[in-house]
Structure formats: C-alpha cells, structure tokens
mmCIF file of C-alpha atoms in Angstrom:
data_model
loop_
_atom_site.group_PDB
_atom_site.id
_atom_site.type_symbol
_atom_site.label_atom_id
_atom_site.label_comp_id
_atom_site.label_asym_id
_atom_site.label_seq_id
_atom_site.Cartn_x
_atom_site.Cartn_y
_atom_site.Cartn_z
ATOM 1 C CA MET A 1 31.949 138.654 109.100
ATOM 2 C CA VAL A 2 28.616 139.373 109.326
ATOM 3 C CA CYS A 3 29.528 138.895 112.788
ATOM 4 C CA ALA A 4 32.230 141.486 112.762
ATOM 5 C CA LEU A 5 29.989 143.757 111.044
ATOM 6 C CA GLY A 6 27.416 143.074 113.512
ATOM 7 C CA ALA A 7 29.640 143.703 116.177
ATOM 8 C CA ALA A 8 30.577 147.103 114.561
ATOM 9 C CA VAL A 9 26.759 148.180 114.482
ATOM 10 C CA CYS A 10 26.471 147.399 118.178
ATOM 11 C CA PHE A 11 29.181 149.316 119.346
ATOM 12 C CA GLY A 12 28.699 152.029 117.316
ATOM 13 C CA THR A 13 25.094 152.834 118.266
ATOM 14 C CA ALA A 14 25.881 152.275 121.606
ATOM 15 C CA THR A 15 27.832 155.097 121.792
ATOM 16 C CA VAL A 16 25.150 157.316 120.511
ATOM 17 C CA LEU A 17 22.871 155.609 122.856
ATOM 18 C CA GLN A 18 24.837 156.212 126.139
ATOM 19 C CA ALA A 19 25.586 159.804 124.664
ATOM 20 C CA MET A 20 22.024 160.705 124.538
ATOM 21 C CA ALA A 21 21.421 159.066 128.192
ATOM 22 C CA ALA A 22 24.380 160.844 129.630
ATOM 23 C CA ARG A 23 23.554 164.291 127.995
ATOM 24 C CA ALA A 24 19.940 164.237 129.486
ATOM 25 C CA VAL A 25 21.390 163.458 133.087
ATOM 26 C CA ALA A 26 24.269 166.015 132.682
ATOM 27 C CA SER A 27 22.549 169.038 134.425
ATOM 28 C CA GLY A 28 21.933 167.366 137.832
ATOM 29 C CA PRO A 29 24.191 167.804 140.926
ATOM 30 C CA GLY A 30 26.700 165.714 142.164
ATOM 31 C CA GLY A 31 30.156 164.385 140.470
ATOM 32 C CA ASP A 32 31.087 161.663 138.212
ATOM 33 C CA VAL A 33 29.624 158.886 140.460
ATOM 34 C CA ALA A 34 26.307 160.875 141.123
ATOM 35 C CA LEU A 35 26.399 161.225 136.939
ATOM 36 C CA LEU A 36 27.042 157.413 135.986
ATOM 37 C CA TRP A 37 24.117 156.527 138.852
ATOM 38 C CA ARG A 38 21.440 158.921 137.154
ATOM 39 C CA ALA A 39 22.525 157.259 133.508
ATOM 40 C CA LEU A 40 22.066 153.565 134.734
ATOM 41 C CA ARG A 41 18.380 155.136 135.528
ATOM 42 C CA GLN A 42 18.208 156.022 131.639
ATOM 43 C CA TRP A 43 17.171 153.264 129.564
ATOM 44 C CA ARG A 44 18.905 154.514 126.344
ATOM 45 C CA TYR A 45 22.379 154.030 128.660
ATOM 46 C CA LEU A 46 21.074 150.498 129.804
ATOM 47 C CA ALA A 47 20.422 149.915 126.200
ATOM 48 C CA GLY A 48 23.404 150.707 125.326
ATOM 49 C CA LEU A 49 25.392 148.644 127.948
ATOM 50 C CA GLY A 50 23.248 145.724 126.720
ATOM 51 C CA MET A 51 24.578 146.333 123.061
ATOM 52 C CA ASP A 52 28.086 146.692 123.871
ATOM 53 C CA GLY A 53 27.741 143.327 125.919
ATOM 54 C CA LEU A 54 26.106 141.849 122.559
ATOM 55 C CA GLY A 55 28.638 143.106 120.232
ATOM 56 C CA PHE A 56 31.460 141.701 122.351
ATOM 57 C CA LEU A 57 29.918 138.235 122.269
ATOM 58 C CA LEU A 58 29.876 139.203 118.310
ATOM 59 C CA GLN A 59 33.131 139.896 118.171
ATOM 60 C CA ILE A 60 34.420 136.858 119.694
ATOM 61 C CA VAL A 61 32.804 134.635 117.135
ATOM 62 C CA ALA A 62 34.030 136.592 114.301
ATOM 63 C CA LEU A 63 37.646 136.298 115.908
ATOM 64 C CA ARG A 64 36.913 132.207 115.747
ATOM 65 C CA SER A 65 36.086 132.366 112.204
ATOM 66 C CA VAL A 66 37.684 134.959 110.294
ATOM 67 C CA PRO A 67 41.185 137.004 109.839
ATOM 68 C CA ILE A 68 42.299 139.162 112.643
ATOM 69 C CA TYR A 69 42.645 141.783 110.152
ATOM 70 C CA ALA A 70 39.097 141.723 108.999
ATOM 71 C CA VAL A 71 37.562 141.789 112.322
ATOM 72 C CA GLY A 72 39.984 144.977 113.380
ATOM 73 C CA ALA A 73 39.058 146.456 110.202
ATOM 74 C CA ALA A 74 35.388 145.988 110.829
ATOM 75 C CA LEU A 75 35.345 147.375 114.617
ATOM 76 C CA ALA A 76 37.378 150.721 113.347
ATOM 77 C CA ALA A 77 34.147 150.710 110.929
ATOM 78 C CA SER A 78 31.805 151.394 114.395
ATOM 79 C CA LEU A 79 33.114 154.944 114.170
ATOM 80 C CA ALA A 80 30.875 155.220 110.879
ATOM 81 C CA VAL A 81 27.877 153.440 112.520
ATOM 82 C CA THR A 82 28.267 156.321 115.255
ATOM 83 C CA ALA A 83 28.048 159.217 112.572
ATOM 84 C CA VAL A 84 25.403 157.959 110.602
ATOM 85 C CA VAL A 85 23.328 157.325 113.952
ATOM 86 C CA ALA A 86 24.486 160.435 115.494
ATOM 87 C CA ALA A 87 23.518 162.512 112.439
ATOM 88 C CA ARG A 88 20.047 160.885 112.724
ATOM 89 C CA LEU A 89 19.286 161.255 116.868
ATOM 90 C CA LEU A 90 21.520 163.638 118.028
ATOM 91 C CA LYS A 91 21.305 165.852 114.919
ATOM 92 C CA VAL A 92 24.868 166.146 114.389
ATOM 93 C CA ARG A 93 25.697 167.708 110.947
ATOM 94 C CA LEU A 94 28.038 166.037 108.846
ATOM 95 C CA SER A 95 30.203 167.587 106.241
ATOM 96 C CA ARG A 96 30.439 166.213 102.641
ATOM 97 C CA VAL A 97 33.765 164.912 103.632
ATOM 98 C CA GLU A 98 32.424 162.559 106.513
ATOM 99 C CA TRP A 99 29.650 161.688 104.502
ATOM 100 C CA ALA A 100 32.536 160.778 101.859
ATOM 101 C CA ALA A 101 34.495 159.098 104.921
ATOM 102 C CA VAL A 102 31.255 156.733 105.612
ATOM 103 C CA GLY A 103 31.184 155.716 102.184
ATOM 104 C CA VAL A 104 35.023 154.924 102.226
ATOM 105 C CA VAL A 105 34.585 152.781 104.844
ATOM 106 C CA CYS A 106 31.734 150.518 103.535
ATOM 107 C CA ALA A 107 33.881 150.125 100.351
ATOM 108 C CA GLY A 108 36.950 149.142 101.828
ATOM 109 C CA LEU A 109 34.969 146.441 104.112
ATOM 110 C CA ALA A 110 33.309 145.300 100.800
ATOM 111 C CA LEU A 111 36.454 144.885 99.616
ATOM 112 C CA LEU A 112 38.124 143.176 102.602
ATOM 113 C CA GLY A 113 35.213 140.789 102.817
ATOM 114 C CA LEU A 114 35.570 139.571 99.337
ATOM 115 C CA ALA A 115 39.379 139.191 99.679
ATOM 116 C CA SER A 116 39.407 137.863 103.313
ATOM 117 C CA GLY A 117 39.732 133.939 103.382
ATOM 118 C CA ALA A 118 38.927 131.592 106.409
ATOM 119 C CA GLU A 119 40.455 131.947 110.276
ATOM 120 C CA GLY A 120 44.397 130.600 110.170
ATOM 121 C CA ASP A 121 44.644 127.277 111.887
ATOM 122 C CA GLU A 122 48.275 127.821 113.400
ATOM 123 C CA GLY A 123 48.047 127.987 117.117
ATOM 124 C CA GLY A 124 51.272 130.413 117.017
ATOM 125 C CA PRO A 125 54.239 130.152 119.144
ATOM 126 C CA VAL A 126 54.042 128.849 122.604
ATOM 127 C CA TRP A 127 55.945 132.152 123.733
ATOM 128 C CA LEU A 128 53.182 133.953 122.151
ATOM 129 C CA LYS A 129 50.651 133.669 124.964
ATOM 130 C CA TRP A 130 53.146 134.951 127.389
ATOM 131 C CA ALA A 131 54.020 138.004 125.127
ATOM 132 C CA MET A 132 50.043 138.843 125.099
ATOM 133 C CA LEU A 133 50.341 138.663 128.997
ATOM 134 C CA ALA A 134 53.522 141.128 128.942
ATOM 135 C CA ALA A 135 52.177 143.351 126.110
ATOM 136 C CA ALA A 136 49.086 143.527 128.361
ATOM 137 C CA GLY A 137 50.881 144.911 131.144
ATOM 138 C CA GLY A 138 52.939 147.434 129.011
ATOM 139 C CA VAL A 139 49.490 149.116 128.702
ATOM 140 C CA LEU A 140 49.387 149.768 131.613
ATOM 141 C CA LEU A 141 52.772 151.225 132.217
ATOM 142 C CA LEU A 142 52.353 153.476 128.869
ATOM 143 C CA GLY A 143 48.835 154.581 130.623
ATOM 144 C CA ALA A 144 51.077 155.673 133.721
ATOM 145 C CA VAL A 145 53.345 157.417 131.275
ATOM 146 C CA GLY A 146 51.138 158.607 129.133
ATOM 147 C CA GLY A 147 49.122 160.684 131.777
ATOM 148 C CA ARG A 148 51.712 162.991 132.436
ATOM 149 C CA LEU A 149 52.446 163.916 128.931
ATOM 150 C CA PRO A 150 51.029 167.267 127.623
ATOM 151 C CA GLU A 151 47.359 167.457 126.132
ATOM 152 C CA ARG A 152 48.030 166.825 122.726
ATOM 153 C CA GLY A 153 50.620 164.003 123.220
ATOM 154 C CA ARG A 154 48.422 162.609 126.195
ATOM 155 C CA ALA A 155 45.433 161.832 124.316
ATOM 156 C CA LEU A 156 47.675 160.053 121.368
ATOM 157 C CA ALA A 157 49.421 158.064 123.850
ATOM 158 C CA LEU A 158 46.511 156.770 125.952
ATOM 159 C CA GLY A 159 44.341 156.469 122.892
ATOM 160 C CA MET A 160 47.205 154.383 121.038
ATOM 161 C CA GLY A 161 47.768 152.578 124.496
ATOM 162 C CA ALA A 162 44.010 151.550 124.501
ATOM 163 C CA GLY A 163 43.817 150.238 121.035
ATOM 164 C CA LEU A 164 46.865 148.186 121.892
ATOM 165 C CA GLY A 165 45.034 146.720 124.932
ATOM 166 C CA PHE A 166 42.386 145.753 122.678
ATOM 167 C CA GLY A 167 44.680 144.446 119.980
ATOM 168 C CA VAL A 168 45.562 142.261 122.938
ATOM 169 C CA VAL A 169 42.107 141.127 123.469
ATOM 170 C CA GLU A 170 41.825 140.564 119.893
ATOM 171 C CA VAL A 171 44.830 138.347 119.733
ATOM 172 C CA ALA A 172 44.040 136.531 123.166
ATOM 173 C CA VAL A 173 40.849 135.365 121.519
ATOM 174 C CA ARG A 174 42.710 133.147 119.161
ATOM 175 C CA LEU A 175 45.120 131.940 121.658
ATOM 176 C CA ILE A 176 42.430 130.204 123.801
ATOM 177 C CA ASP A 177 42.257 126.536 122.963
ATOM 178 C CA GLY A 178 40.352 125.032 125.698
ATOM 179 C CA LEU A 179 37.059 126.109 127.242
ATOM 180 C CA THR A 180 37.521 123.352 130.458
ATOM 181 C CA PRO A 181 38.584 125.418 133.800
ATOM 182 C CA GLY A 182 41.839 123.642 134.027
ATOM 183 C CA ALA A 183 42.858 124.839 130.101
ATOM 184 C CA LEU A 184 41.568 128.357 130.935
ATOM 185 C CA LEU A 185 43.426 128.462 134.416
ATOM 186 C CA THR A 186 46.267 127.634 133.328
ATOM 187 C CA ASN A 187 46.358 129.814 129.887
ATOM 188 C CA PRO A 188 48.504 133.064 129.704
ATOM 189 C CA ALA A 189 46.071 134.272 127.308
ATOM 190 C CA VAL A 190 43.274 134.063 129.399
ATOM 191 C CA TYR A 191 44.703 136.624 131.759
ATOM 192 C CA ALA A 192 46.153 138.823 128.689
ATOM 193 C CA LEU A 193 42.545 138.966 127.938
ATOM 194 C CA LEU A 194 41.054 140.047 130.884
ATOM 195 C CA LEU A 195 44.391 142.321 131.699
ATOM 196 C CA GLY A 196 44.420 143.942 128.403
ATOM 197 C CA GLY A 197 40.764 144.731 127.991
ATOM 198 C CA GLY A 198 40.283 146.122 131.150
ATOM 199 C CA ALA A 199 43.543 148.238 130.596
ATOM 200 C CA ALA A 200 42.071 149.511 127.327
ATOM 201 C CA PHE A 201 39.140 150.459 128.962
ATOM 202 C CA LEU A 202 40.692 152.398 131.610
ATOM 203 C CA LEU A 203 43.145 154.322 129.249
ATOM 204 C CA LEU A 204 40.425 155.092 126.753
ATOM 205 C CA THR A 205 38.168 156.946 129.149
ATOM 206 C CA SER A 206 41.095 158.906 130.237
ATOM 207 C CA ALA A 207 41.726 159.679 126.881
ATOM 208 C CA LEU A 208 38.650 161.221 125.917
ATOM 209 C CA GLN A 209 38.245 162.776 129.244
ATOM 210 C CA ARG A 210 41.701 164.519 129.180
ATOM 211 C CA GLY A 211 42.471 165.238 125.285
ATOM 212 C CA SER A 212 41.354 165.614 122.417
ATOM 213 C CA VAL A 213 38.850 162.822 121.349
ATOM 214 C CA THR A 214 39.716 163.254 117.512
ATOM 215 C CA THR A 215 43.613 162.674 118.621
ATOM 216 C CA ALA A 216 42.735 159.662 120.965
ATOM 217 C CA THR A 217 40.417 158.056 118.455
ATOM 218 C CA ALA A 218 42.807 158.207 115.828
ATOM 219 C CA GLY A 219 45.383 156.329 118.457
ATOM 220 C CA LEU A 220 43.005 153.577 119.018
ATOM 221 C CA VAL A 221 41.692 153.060 115.409
ATOM 222 C CA LEU A 222 45.980 152.534 114.667
ATOM 223 C CA GLY A 223 46.637 150.496 117.869
ATOM 224 C CA GLU A 224 43.789 147.989 117.222
ATOM 225 C CA THR A 225 44.259 147.474 113.704
ATOM 226 C CA VAL A 226 47.507 147.451 112.520
ATOM 227 C CA ALA A 227 49.340 145.141 115.014
ATOM 228 C CA PRO A 228 46.588 142.552 115.531
ATOM 229 C CA ALA A 229 46.759 141.881 111.996
ATOM 230 C CA LEU A 230 50.272 141.691 111.425
ATOM 231 C CA ILE A 231 50.501 139.285 114.241
ATOM 232 C CA GLY A 232 47.576 136.806 112.864
ATOM 233 C CA VAL A 233 49.829 136.952 109.397
ATOM 234 C CA VAL A 234 52.865 136.339 110.754
ATOM 235 C CA TRP A 235 51.966 133.667 113.549
ATOM 236 C CA LEU A 236 48.807 132.578 113.486
ATOM 237 C CA GLY A 237 48.384 131.683 109.948
ATOM 238 C CA ASP A 238 45.590 134.245 108.752
ATOM 239 C CA ARG A 239 45.541 134.572 104.783
ATOM 240 C CA THR A 240 43.012 135.831 101.731
ATOM 241 C CA ARG A 241 41.901 134.180 99.298
ATOM 242 C CA PRO A 242 44.067 132.699 96.249
ATOM 243 C CA GLY A 243 45.618 135.471 94.526
ATOM 244 C CA LEU A 244 43.752 138.222 96.446
ATOM 245 C CA GLY A 245 46.353 139.334 98.950
ATOM 246 C CA TRP A 246 46.866 142.586 97.165
ATOM 247 C CA LEU A 247 43.086 143.374 97.632
ATOM 248 C CA ALA A 248 42.658 142.292 101.156
ATOM 249 C CA VAL A 249 45.403 145.050 101.689
ATOM 250 C CA PHE A 250 43.854 147.465 100.020
ATOM 251 C CA GLY A 251 40.850 146.888 101.309
ATOM 252 C CA PHE A 252 42.018 146.798 104.592
ATOM 253 C CA ALA A 253 44.144 150.541 104.403
ATOM 254 C CA VAL A 254 41.003 151.973 102.838
ATOM 255 C CA ALA A 255 38.874 151.012 105.700
ATOM 256 C CA VAL A 256 41.369 152.401 108.518
ATOM 257 C CA ALA A 257 41.832 155.662 106.120
ATOM 258 C CA GLY A 258 38.112 156.340 106.370
ATOM 259 C CA ALA A 259 37.661 155.357 110.089
ATOM 260 C CA LEU A 260 40.549 157.846 110.786
ATOM 261 C CA ALA A 261 38.766 160.699 108.980
ATOM 262 C CA LEU A 262 35.861 159.642 111.141
ATOM 263 C CA SER A 263 38.221 160.019 114.558
ATOM 264 C CA ARG A 264 35.932 162.776 115.966
ATOM 265 C CA PHE A 265 33.077 159.976 116.575
ATOM 266 C CA GLY A 266 35.112 158.407 119.153
ATOM 267 C CA GLU A 267 32.811 159.869 121.570
ATOM 268 C CA ALA A 268 29.358 160.752 119.815
ATOM 269 C CA PRO A 269 29.299 164.238 119.565
ATOM 270 C CA VAL A 270 26.845 166.955 120.297
ATOM 271 C CA GLU A 271 26.158 169.631 117.882
ATOM 272 C CA GLN A 272 26.294 172.718 119.305
ATOM 273 C CA GLU A 273 24.833 176.107 118.130
ATOM 274 C CA GLU A 274 26.948 178.461 115.763
ATOM 275 C CA SER A 275 27.718 181.834 118.243
ATOM 276 C CA ALA A 276 28.599 184.838 116.232
ATOM 277 C CA VAL A 277 32.434 186.263 117.210
ATOM 278 C CA THR A 278 32.783 189.892 117.247
ATOM 279 C CA PRO A 279 36.099 191.169 116.507
ATOM 280 C CA GLY A 280 38.591 192.095 119.053
#
C-alpha cells in the first residue's frame, strides 16, 4: 500500500512539474515537436518523466502485493496530489469544496488501507489473458470511434478508453506468472500490457488536447478503477480482511468520489487572472 501511495505521489507531482516546464517554453516558435524538444531541455520536465518512471515501477510492485481495487483507488488519488502541489507551485487557487475533496480522498484511502487484505493468489482462468489482449485492442477501436464524436462525448469516450487501457495494465501485471524470456514471449498478458498502456497514453493525450479536461479525467478515473477492481475480486481472488468487506467498498467509493471532484486536475491548470466583463 505504501508503494501504491508512493506511485500516486510520483504521478501527481510529475503532472505539475511537466506543466511548469511546458508553460515556460510555450511562447517559443514552432509546432508540437518544437515545443516537446524545448520542454525536454527543461530540468522540471525531465524530473517529471523520471517521477513517472518511478511511479510506474512502484505501481507494479504494489499490484504484485495488494488487491487491484486498493491500487486503483490509490492511483486515482494522484489527482489530490496534483491539486495540492499545483496550489503550492503554480499558485492555483483551490476552493473549499476542492480542499474538502482532498480530505475525502485521504479518508477513503485510509479506510481502504484498513480493510484491504493481501493480494489474491488465484491465477485467473486461461481465457482471461486473451480477454485482456482483446480489451487492449478494443481500447484502440474505442479511440478511433470516440475521436469522431462531438466535443463533450469525445472527451468522455477518449478518457474512459484511456482509463480502460490503464485498467488492462493493472490486470495484466497480475497475470504475468513467469519472468523468463520464454514465459514472457508466450504470455498474451505481456502483449496486453504493452498494447493497453500505449493505447491509454495515446487516448489520454488526445482527450486532454481535444476536449474538456474535467470530463476526460472523470472518464479516466472511472475506467481505471471500477472494472479492474471487479476483475480482481471475481477472478483473481482479491479479498478484504475478515468482516471488513463493507468498509473496503465504502472506502473505495469515497476515494473515487473525491477523485472525481478533483477531475479538473487531470492536466495541471494554470491560474488565470480574472478579467472584468462589461455588459453587452
């Protein structure tokens, strides 16, 4: 659970560092490639990429140790980290409701930590590995269809697709039962992890660029938490501590609800000066 929370801290902080770097170079000439090249020369952007990599490693360790539902809720809490760090470094003003949402996320995770048991010891049915590979391909198909929808529907579809892709990664990690080259090359879960993760990043980038950040992030949170949690409970043996199933469900719901309230921090916002609007 400490690794899951550490991953959330890494992801949430990386978002703010990368936003600071992008804001510092946004005024230069050139298109997206030139912007990326200038951002890569910023220490904050490189530090953000490093924290993303560390967060991914911590996520893998967590997924091999605690139930998927606990890891998914913890990763959704990275929005709370982004909000707090953005308030400090980017001078983003948080409302009372948003500060309350940060507290709600923390409370939900505390309840979840108390109630969650050990990682399930079931390997899942054989077909589940192939189902994850098919789901990863479905994420790409959802991206192709969702990209043609109107703006509001497009952001939700792409965000949900990205969340499902990250969910495929969470489940696939648990389905990799051997680390030898032969076992990895013949395991469909490995290809599901690579395809699902790549598709998720593509869809999330497109969703944040072409639609509402809040809507896209809400879809992301729902996609990467609910379905993987159910798969972990139904097929992989994830359980809670005896008699605390109700507390785990409540804590999960509270943490996800708090994360949804912080959806605008899916892409660290920049506080903008208020401008007077004249009638007419």
